[in-house]
Amino acid sequence: MAAACAQNAGAAQCQGFSRLSPLGRRCSSGSRVFLSQRGSRLKAVALAHAVVQERSHLESMRSSSSLQQRTLDFVKYHGLGNDFILVDNRDSSAPKVSPEDAIKLCDRNFGVGGDGVIFAMPGTQGCDYSMRIYNSDGSEPEMCGNGIRCMARFVARLEGTLEPRSYKIHTLAGTIIPELRPDGQVAVDMGPPTLKGAEVPTKLPVNADGAVVKQPLVVDGKTWLVTCVSMGNPHCVTFGEQDAKGDLEVNKLPLEKIGPLFEHHEVFPARTNTEFIQVLSDTHLRMRVWERGAGPTLACGTGACAVVVAAVLEGRAQRRCVVDLPGGPLEIEWKEANNHVYMTGPAKPVFSGIAYLD
């Protein structure tokens, strides 16, 4: 498989994301796109024009190919380096590619490269859109925090809008509501966390209230204290070993070795995402993550949410924290008033193109 027509955003090519270019930059066609700073109407017109140009260019590439191959139009986005291949799937409630295709697409040497493939699908159950996602190993998670921020930006782009607004998106974890903010960030109401051990799910012993908080778990011959949280997908959060004499130094962890051992541990019947946390202050946490089905990634939005919930339950942090991930920071708040967790962070386009699937 090869990915074609990769219009790098940094190069600001006209067919890809000319609206992201500095004001008045010349595109390869020789035309200029001037974005007004005095209102959103001209910005929306420029955005719509850029999308039309891109679609025309991709269609030209597809029709000029001498090989009769299956192809897939895509736009690549990332949320703090957690990168996804976004597919316009609004004309069908079935994903346009198979899990096996997703594995090939996510390959960073022989495909487009990514942590997953996200499908923007028709809405259901009163939602504006539905979201499905295949991980880089072909498995299907219930939801993805960084991914849903990217999807919100993607569907706004498909609609040709730059206006701040919110979307109701149906996921396998329920309805999630991302909001596009004027500052370019995406704020997401992730809903309430699930704390009952059987619902996470995990077979670890529960506390009196049914939650799994600071329970011992033996991995690789060491006893770790873990707290389990579901944000629509399962998370195992640890702040270190049971007999540790100091704070966990997450950047020194052999993540490639211990990550899979947590993910596939017998106490997690649906496997698990695992977050390793270093407390910098009661409002500032550092996190490394091993994602179920994807391995080590630069960021995990649902993981950052689970981390703040776990930190509060263990008495280590306040309800509003900055969580530092390898790809950058996320703002997380677990509101006491409604028990919902809110995540705020960026989502940015990288390039668009056509992938050949055969």
GROMACS .gro file of C-alpha atoms in nm:
model
  358
    1MET     CA    1   0.000   0.000   0.000
    2ALA     CA    2   0.113   0.353  -0.070
    3ALA     CA    3  -0.032   0.683   0.034
    4ALA     CA    4  -0.060   0.935  -0.245
    5CYS     CA    5  -0.122   1.309  -0.267
    6ALA     CA    6   0.010   1.395   0.079
    7GLN     CA    7  -0.033   1.770   0.098
    8ASN     CA    8   0.176   1.872   0.396
    9ALA     CA    9   0.017   2.151   0.597
   10GLY     CA   10   0.357   2.304   0.662
   11ALA     CA   11   0.412   2.340   0.289
   12ALA     CA   12   0.067   2.505   0.271
   13GLN     CA   13  -0.020   2.360  -0.068
   14CYS     CA   14  -0.332   2.494  -0.228
   15GLN     CA   15  -0.518   2.163  -0.261
   16GLY     CA   16  -0.477   2.066   0.103
   17PHE     CA   17  -0.518   2.326   0.373
   18SER     CA   18  -0.466   2.664   0.208
   19ARG     CA   19  -0.680   2.823   0.479
   20LEU     CA   20  -0.408   2.733   0.728
   21SER     CA   21  -0.146   2.925   0.534
   22PRO     CA   22  -0.025   3.268   0.645
   23LEU     CA   23  -0.243   3.547   0.515
   24GLY     CA   24  -0.192   3.598   0.143
   25ARG     CA   25   0.052   3.308   0.085
   26ARG     CA   26   0.066   3.208  -0.281
   27CYS     CA   27  -0.063   2.862  -0.365
   28SER     CA   28   0.080   2.638  -0.635
   29SER     CA   29  -0.196   2.749  -0.874
   30GLY     CA   30  -0.075   3.107  -0.844
   31SER     CA   31  -0.395   3.224  -0.675
   32ARG     CA   32  -0.404   3.389  -0.335
   33VAL     CA   33  -0.641   3.318  -0.051
   34PHE     CA   34  -0.701   3.625   0.164
   35LEU     CA   35  -0.864   3.555   0.496
   36SER     CA   36  -1.045   3.851   0.640
   37GLN     CA   37  -0.968   3.934   0.999
   38ARG     CA   38  -1.289   4.134   1.032
   39GLY     CA   39  -1.548   3.861   1.025
   40SER     CA   40  -1.624   3.496   0.985
   41ARG     CA   41  -1.811   3.513   0.653
   42LEU     CA   42  -1.504   3.556   0.433
   43LYS     CA   43  -1.322   3.294   0.638
   44ALA     CA   44  -1.604   3.049   0.575
   45VAL     CA   45  -1.599   3.128   0.201
   46ALA     CA   46  -1.224   3.070   0.189
   47LEU     CA   47  -1.262   2.745   0.378
   48ALA     CA   48  -1.534   2.621   0.144
   49HIS     CA   49  -1.320   2.718  -0.157
   50ALA     CA   50  -1.023   2.528  -0.017
   51VAL     CA   51  -1.234   2.217   0.042
   52VAL     CA   52  -1.371   2.232  -0.315
   53GLN     CA   53  -1.018   2.268  -0.453
   54GLU     CA   54  -0.899   1.973  -0.250
   55ARG     CA   55  -1.185   1.748  -0.360
   56SER     CA   56  -1.131   1.846  -0.723
   57HIS     CA   57  -0.761   1.769  -0.697
   58LEU     CA   58  -0.821   1.430  -0.536
   59GLU     CA   59  -1.081   1.339  -0.798
   60SER     CA   60  -0.834   1.433  -1.071
   61MET     CA   61  -0.571   1.210  -0.916
   62ARG     CA   62  -0.813   0.923  -0.884
   63SER     CA   63  -0.934   0.943  -1.245
   64SER     CA   64  -0.580   0.975  -1.381
   65SER     CA   65  -0.459   0.654  -1.215
   66SER     CA   66  -0.388   0.382  -1.467
   67LEU     CA   67  -0.442   0.110  -1.206
   68GLN     CA   68  -0.790  -0.007  -1.113
   69GLN     CA   69  -0.738  -0.007  -0.737
   70ARG     CA   70  -0.958   0.053  -0.437
   71THR     CA   71  -0.886   0.398  -0.302
   72LEU     CA   72  -0.974   0.594   0.010
   73ASP     CA   73  -0.987   0.970   0.051
   74PHE     CA   74  -0.867   1.078   0.392
   75VAL     CA   75  -0.749   1.370   0.601
   76LYS     CA   76  -0.493   1.312   0.872
   77TYR     CA   77  -0.531   1.491   1.207
   78HIS     CA   78  -0.352   1.476   1.538
   79GLY     CA   79  -0.434   1.564   1.896
   80LEU     CA   80  -0.103   1.623   2.076
   81GLY     CA   81   0.069   1.373   1.846
   82ASN     CA   82  -0.200   1.106   1.886
   83ASP     CA   83  -0.266   1.083   1.512
   84PHE     CA   84  -0.564   0.955   1.316
   85ILE     CA   85  -0.676   0.896   0.960
   86LEU     CA   86  -1.017   1.066   0.927
   87VAL     CA   87  -1.266   0.931   0.672
   88ASP     CA   88  -1.583   1.100   0.546
   89ASN     CA   89  -1.829   0.815   0.601
   90ARG     CA   90  -2.146   1.025   0.615
   91ASP     CA   91  -2.310   0.830   0.332
   92SER     CA   92  -2.309   0.496   0.516
   93SER     CA   93  -2.351   0.348   0.861
   94ALA     CA   94  -2.086   0.086   0.783
   95PRO     CA   95  -1.713   0.173   0.785
   96LYS     CA   96  -1.567   0.216   0.437
   97VAL     CA   97  -1.268  -0.005   0.515
   98SER     CA   98  -1.219  -0.326   0.708
   99PRO     CA   99  -1.012  -0.375   1.024
  100GLU     CA  100  -0.750  -0.545   0.805
  101ASP     CA  101  -0.738  -0.235   0.582
  102ALA     CA  102  -0.704  -0.018   0.894
  103ILE     CA  103  -0.398  -0.212   1.004
  104LYS     CA  104  -0.236  -0.146   0.666
  105LEU     CA  105  -0.338   0.220   0.662
  106CYS     CA  106  -0.191   0.279   1.009
  107ASP     CA  107   0.145   0.122   0.920
  108ARG     CA  108   0.401   0.403   0.939
  109ASN     CA  109   0.628   0.250   0.674
  110PHE     CA  110   0.390   0.095   0.422
  111GLY     CA  111   0.073   0.299   0.483
  112VAL     CA  112  -0.038   0.648   0.577
  113GLY     CA  113   0.063   0.602   0.940
  114GLY     CA  114  -0.153   0.660   1.243
  115ASP     CA  115  -0.277   0.537   1.579
  116GLY     CA  116  -0.619   0.465   1.431
  117VAL     CA  117  -0.876   0.521   1.156
  118ILE     CA  118  -1.183   0.727   1.246
  119PHE     CA  119  -1.508   0.720   1.048
  120ALA     CA  120  -1.743   1.021   1.057
  121MET     CA  121  -2.084   0.855   1.010
  122PRO     CA  122  -2.450   0.956   1.000
  123GLY     CA  123  -2.597   1.051   1.334
  124THR     CA  124  -2.821   0.820   1.532
  125GLN     CA  125  -3.025   0.842   1.852
  126GLY     CA  126  -3.069   1.217   1.808
  127CYS     CA  127  -2.698   1.290   1.752
  128ASP     CA  128  -2.544   1.502   1.478
  129TYR     CA  129  -2.290   1.234   1.382
  130SER     CA  130  -2.170   0.890   1.483
  131MET     CA  131  -1.807   0.794   1.538
  132ARG     CA  132  -1.644   0.457   1.484
  133ILE     CA  133  -1.273   0.390   1.517
  134TYR     CA  134  -1.034   0.107   1.439
  135ASN     CA  135  -0.708   0.095   1.631
  136SER     CA  136  -0.377   0.035   1.458
  137ASP     CA  137  -0.407  -0.337   1.544
  138GLY     CA  138  -0.755  -0.358   1.388
  139SER     CA  139  -0.944  -0.373   1.718
  140GLU     CA  140  -1.236  -0.139   1.783
  141PRO     CA  141  -1.239   0.070   2.102
  142GLU     CA  142  -1.552   0.219   2.248
  143MET     CA  143  -1.427   0.577   2.223
  144CYS     CA  144  -1.116   0.792   2.192
  145GLY     CA  145  -1.074   1.131   2.360
  146ASN     CA  146  -0.811   1.278   2.130
  147GLY     CA  147  -0.988   1.118   1.836
  148ILE     CA  148  -1.323   1.282   1.908
  149ARG     CA  149  -1.158   1.625   1.920
  150CYS     CA  150  -1.008   1.552   1.579
  151MET     CA  151  -1.345   1.434   1.449
  152ALA     CA  152  -1.514   1.753   1.567
  153ARG     CA  153  -1.264   1.961   1.370
  154PHE     CA  154  -1.301   1.729   1.070
  155VAL     CA  155  -1.681   1.748   1.047
  156ALA     CA  156  -1.669   2.126   1.092
  157ARG     CA  157  -1.433   2.135   0.796
  158LEU     CA  158  -1.667   1.913   0.593
  159GLU     CA  159  -1.950   2.151   0.676
  160GLY     CA  160  -1.735   2.447   0.575
  161THR     CA  161  -1.776   2.626   0.908
  162LEU     CA  162  -1.528   2.806   1.130
  163GLU     CA  163  -1.788   2.921   1.380
  164PRO     CA  164  -1.763   2.803   1.742
  165ARG     CA  165  -2.024   2.535   1.797
  166SER     CA  166  -2.085   2.200   1.962
  167TYR     CA  167  -2.174   1.858   1.824
  168LYS     CA  168  -2.356   1.562   1.971
  169ILE     CA  169  -2.161   1.256   1.860
  170HIS     CA  170  -2.280   0.902   1.915
  171THR     CA  171  -2.005   0.657   2.013
  172LEU     CA  172  -1.998   0.300   2.141
  173ALA     CA  173  -1.946   0.459   2.484
  174GLY     CA  174  -2.258   0.676   2.451
  175THR     CA  175  -2.316   1.038   2.348
  176ILE     CA  176  -2.012   1.267   2.370
  177ILE     CA  177  -2.034   1.644   2.319
  178PRO     CA  178  -1.725   1.825   2.183
  179GLU     CA  179  -1.733   2.205   2.157
  180LEU     CA  180  -1.522   2.405   1.914
  181ARG     CA  181  -1.393   2.711   2.098
  182PRO     CA  182  -1.297   3.050   1.951
  183ASP     CA  183  -0.935   3.001   2.064
  184GLY     CA  184  -0.898   2.690   1.846
  185GLN     CA  185  -0.917   2.445   2.135
  186VAL     CA  186  -1.180   2.173   2.157
  187ALA     CA  187  -1.356   2.121   2.490
  188VAL     CA  188  -1.530   1.788   2.540
  189ASP     CA  189  -1.791   1.683   2.792
  190MET     CA  190  -1.677   1.323   2.844
  191GLY     CA  191  -1.963   1.235   3.076
  192PRO     CA  192  -1.933   1.068   3.417
  193PRO     CA  193  -1.664   0.811   3.495
  194THR     CA  194  -1.758   0.451   3.570
  195LEU     CA  195  -1.601   0.327   3.892
  196LYS     CA  196  -1.771  -0.003   3.969
  197GLY     CA  197  -1.510  -0.271   3.919
  198ALA     CA  198  -1.735  -0.511   3.730
  199GLU     CA  199  -1.835  -0.233   3.489
  200VAL     CA  200  -1.482  -0.112   3.410
  201PRO     CA  201  -1.438  -0.416   3.373
  202THR     CA  202  -1.181  -0.570   3.606
  203LYS     CA  203  -1.165  -0.876   3.831
  204LEU     CA  204  -0.958  -0.695   4.095
  205PRO     CA  205  -1.102  -0.677   4.448
  206VAL     CA  206  -1.330  -0.381   4.511
  207ASN     CA  207  -1.350  -0.137   4.799
  208ALA     CA  208  -1.659  -0.097   5.016
  209ASP     CA  209  -1.825   0.127   4.755
  210GLY     CA  210  -1.757  -0.116   4.470
  211ALA     CA  211  -1.470   0.085   4.322
  212VAL     CA  212  -1.116  -0.043   4.264
  213VAL     CA  213  -0.886   0.209   4.435
  214LYS     CA  214  -0.519   0.148   4.529
  215GLN     CA  215  -0.548  -0.227   4.485
  216PRO     CA  216  -0.228  -0.436   4.454
  217LEU     CA  217  -0.153  -0.591   4.115
  218VAL     CA  218   0.151  -0.807   4.044
  219VAL     CA  219   0.308  -0.737   3.705
  220ASP     CA  220   0.652  -0.859   3.602
  221GLY     CA  221   0.727  -0.971   3.956
  222LYS     CA  222   0.651  -0.630   4.107
  223THR     CA  223   0.346  -0.523   4.308
  224TRP     CA  224   0.184  -0.206   4.174
  225LEU     CA  225  -0.100  -0.012   4.337
  226VAL     CA  226  -0.370   0.055   4.078
  227THR     CA  227  -0.700   0.238   4.049
  228CYS     CA  228  -0.940   0.135   3.774
  229VAL     CA  229  -1.168   0.378   3.588
  230SER     CA  230  -1.378   0.356   3.274
  231MET     CA  231  -1.433   0.661   3.056
  232GLY     CA  232  -1.635   0.447   2.819
  233ASN     CA  233  -1.319   0.236   2.778
  234PRO     CA  234  -1.116   0.066   3.053
  235HIS     CA  235  -0.818   0.229   3.226
  236CYS     CA  236  -0.575   0.105   3.487
  237VAL     CA  237  -0.400   0.398   3.657
  238THR     CA  238  -0.091   0.357   3.875
  239PHE     CA  239   0.118   0.605   4.068
  240GLY     CA  240   0.387   0.348   4.143
  241GLU     CA  241   0.482   0.027   4.319
  242GLN     CA  242   0.346  -0.069   4.657
  243ASP     CA  243   0.678  -0.032   4.840
  244ALA     CA  244   0.812   0.264   4.640
  245LYS     CA  245   1.014   0.510   4.848
  246GLY     CA  246   0.962   0.807   4.616
  247ASP     CA  247   0.748   0.937   4.331
  248LEU     CA  248   0.730   0.733   4.012
  249GLU     CA  249   0.966   0.872   3.745
  250VAL     CA  250   0.758   0.793   3.439
  251ASN     CA  251   1.020   0.889   3.182
  252LYS     CA  252   1.247   0.611   3.310
  253LEU     CA  253   0.988   0.332   3.278
  254PRO     CA  254   1.051   0.039   3.039
  255LEU     CA  255   0.709   0.101   2.884
  256GLU     CA  256   0.756  -0.135   2.589
  257LYS     CA  257   0.820  -0.419   2.835
  258ILE     CA  258   0.559  -0.364   3.104
  259GLY     CA  259   0.283  -0.204   2.895
  260PRO     CA  260   0.172  -0.525   2.721
  261LEU     CA  261   0.182  -0.714   3.052
  262PHE     CA  262  -0.072  -0.473   3.201
  263GLU     CA  263  -0.287  -0.467   2.887
  264HIS     CA  264  -0.322  -0.845   2.866
  265HIS     CA  265  -0.331  -0.921   3.240
  266GLU     CA  266  -0.593  -1.179   3.333
  267VAL     CA  267  -0.773  -0.937   3.568
  268PHE     CA  268  -0.879  -0.727   3.267
  269PRO     CA  269  -1.124  -0.934   3.061
  270ALA     CA  270  -1.154  -0.662   2.792
  271ARG     CA  271  -0.781  -0.577   2.812
  272THR     CA  272  -0.697  -0.231   2.941
  273ASN     CA  273  -0.528   0.100   2.875
  274THR     CA  274  -0.261   0.171   3.136
  275GLU     CA  275  -0.146   0.510   3.264
  276PHE     CA  276   0.171   0.561   3.469
  277ILE     CA  277   0.159   0.887   3.666
  278GLN     CA  278   0.408   1.120   3.830
  279VAL     CA  279   0.259   1.383   4.063
  280LEU     CA  280   0.425   1.722   4.009
  281SER     CA  281   0.175   1.909   4.228
  282ASP     CA  282  -0.188   1.872   4.330
  283THR     CA  283  -0.290   2.044   4.005
  284HIS     CA  284  -0.016   1.915   3.773
  285LEU     CA  285   0.040   1.553   3.669
  286ARG     CA  286   0.278   1.385   3.425
  287MET     CA  287   0.156   1.080   3.236
  288ARG     CA  288   0.282   0.807   3.009
  289VAL     CA  289   0.037   0.570   2.851
  290TRP     CA  290   0.021   0.225   2.700
  291GLU     CA  291  -0.296   0.219   2.490
  292ARG     CA  292  -0.499  -0.094   2.439
  293GLY     CA  293  -0.462  -0.190   2.074
  294ALA     CA  294  -0.214   0.086   1.990
  295GLY     CA  295   0.078   0.056   2.234
  296PRO     CA  296   0.274   0.363   2.346
  297THR     CA  297   0.122   0.685   2.212
  298LEU     CA  298   0.204   1.052   2.257
  299ALA     CA  299  -0.134   1.126   2.414
  300CYS     CA  300  -0.456   0.963   2.532
  301GLY     CA  301  -0.755   1.185   2.608
  302THR     CA  302  -0.971   0.931   2.791
  303GLY     CA  303  -0.657   0.825   2.978
  304ALA     CA  304  -0.591   1.179   3.099
  305CYS     CA  305  -0.951   1.198   3.221
  306ALA     CA  306  -0.918   0.866   3.404
  307VAL     CA  307  -0.592   0.985   3.559
  308VAL     CA  308  -0.748   1.292   3.721
  309VAL     CA  309  -1.039   1.083   3.852
  310ALA     CA  310  -0.794   0.831   3.998
  311ALA     CA  311  -0.577   1.105   4.148
  312VAL     CA  312  -0.880   1.256   4.323
  313LEU     CA  313  -0.995   0.917   4.451
  314GLU     CA  314  -0.648   0.850   4.593
  315GLY     CA  315  -0.626   1.198   4.750
  316ARG     CA  316  -0.334   1.304   4.532
  317ALA     CA  317  -0.481   1.593   4.330
  318GLN     CA  318  -0.759   1.846   4.299
  319ARG     CA  319  -1.046   1.809   4.056
  320ARG     CA  320  -0.895   2.045   3.799
  321CYS     CA  321  -0.549   1.958   3.668
  322VAL     CA  322  -0.310   2.000   3.381
  323VAL     CA  323  -0.193   1.660   3.261
  324ASP     CA  324   0.139   1.658   3.075
  325LEU     CA  325   0.163   1.391   2.806
  326PRO     CA  326   0.460   1.327   2.574
  327GLY     CA  327   0.274   1.521   2.301
  328GLY     CA  328   0.174   1.817   2.520
  329PRO     CA  329  -0.071   1.921   2.794
  330LEU     CA  330  -0.442   1.860   2.836
  331GLU     CA  331  -0.671   2.046   3.076
  332ILE     CA  332  -0.894   1.808   3.271
  333GLU     CA  333  -1.169   1.885   3.521
  334TRP     CA  334  -1.390   1.641   3.713
  335LYS     CA  335  -1.683   1.856   3.820
  336GLU     CA  336  -1.837   1.771   4.152
  337ALA     CA  337  -2.167   1.938   4.061
  338ASN     CA  338  -2.265   1.693   3.786
  339ASN     CA  339  -1.995   1.422   3.812
  340HIS     CA  340  -1.891   1.486   3.449
  341VAL     CA  341  -1.531   1.497   3.331
  342TYR     CA  342  -1.429   1.776   3.090
  343MET     CA  343  -1.127   1.765   2.862
  344THR     CA  344  -0.981   2.059   2.669
  345GLY     CA  345  -0.704   2.037   2.411
  346PRO     CA  346  -0.607   2.094   2.047
  347ALA     CA  347  -0.686   1.903   1.727
  348LYS     CA  348  -0.496   1.990   1.410
  349PRO     CA  349  -0.496   1.879   1.045
  350VAL     CA  350  -0.171   1.748   0.900
  351PHE     CA  351  -0.236   1.652   0.539
  352SER     CA  352  -0.497   1.504   0.304
  353GLY     CA  353  -0.468   1.247   0.030
  354ILE     CA  354  -0.574   0.926  -0.139
  355ALA     CA  355  -0.463   0.587  -0.008
  356TYR     CA  356  -0.446   0.285  -0.237
  357LEU     CA  357  -0.591  -0.013  -0.053
  358ASP     CA  358  -0.483  -0.305  -0.276
   0.00000   0.00000   0.00000
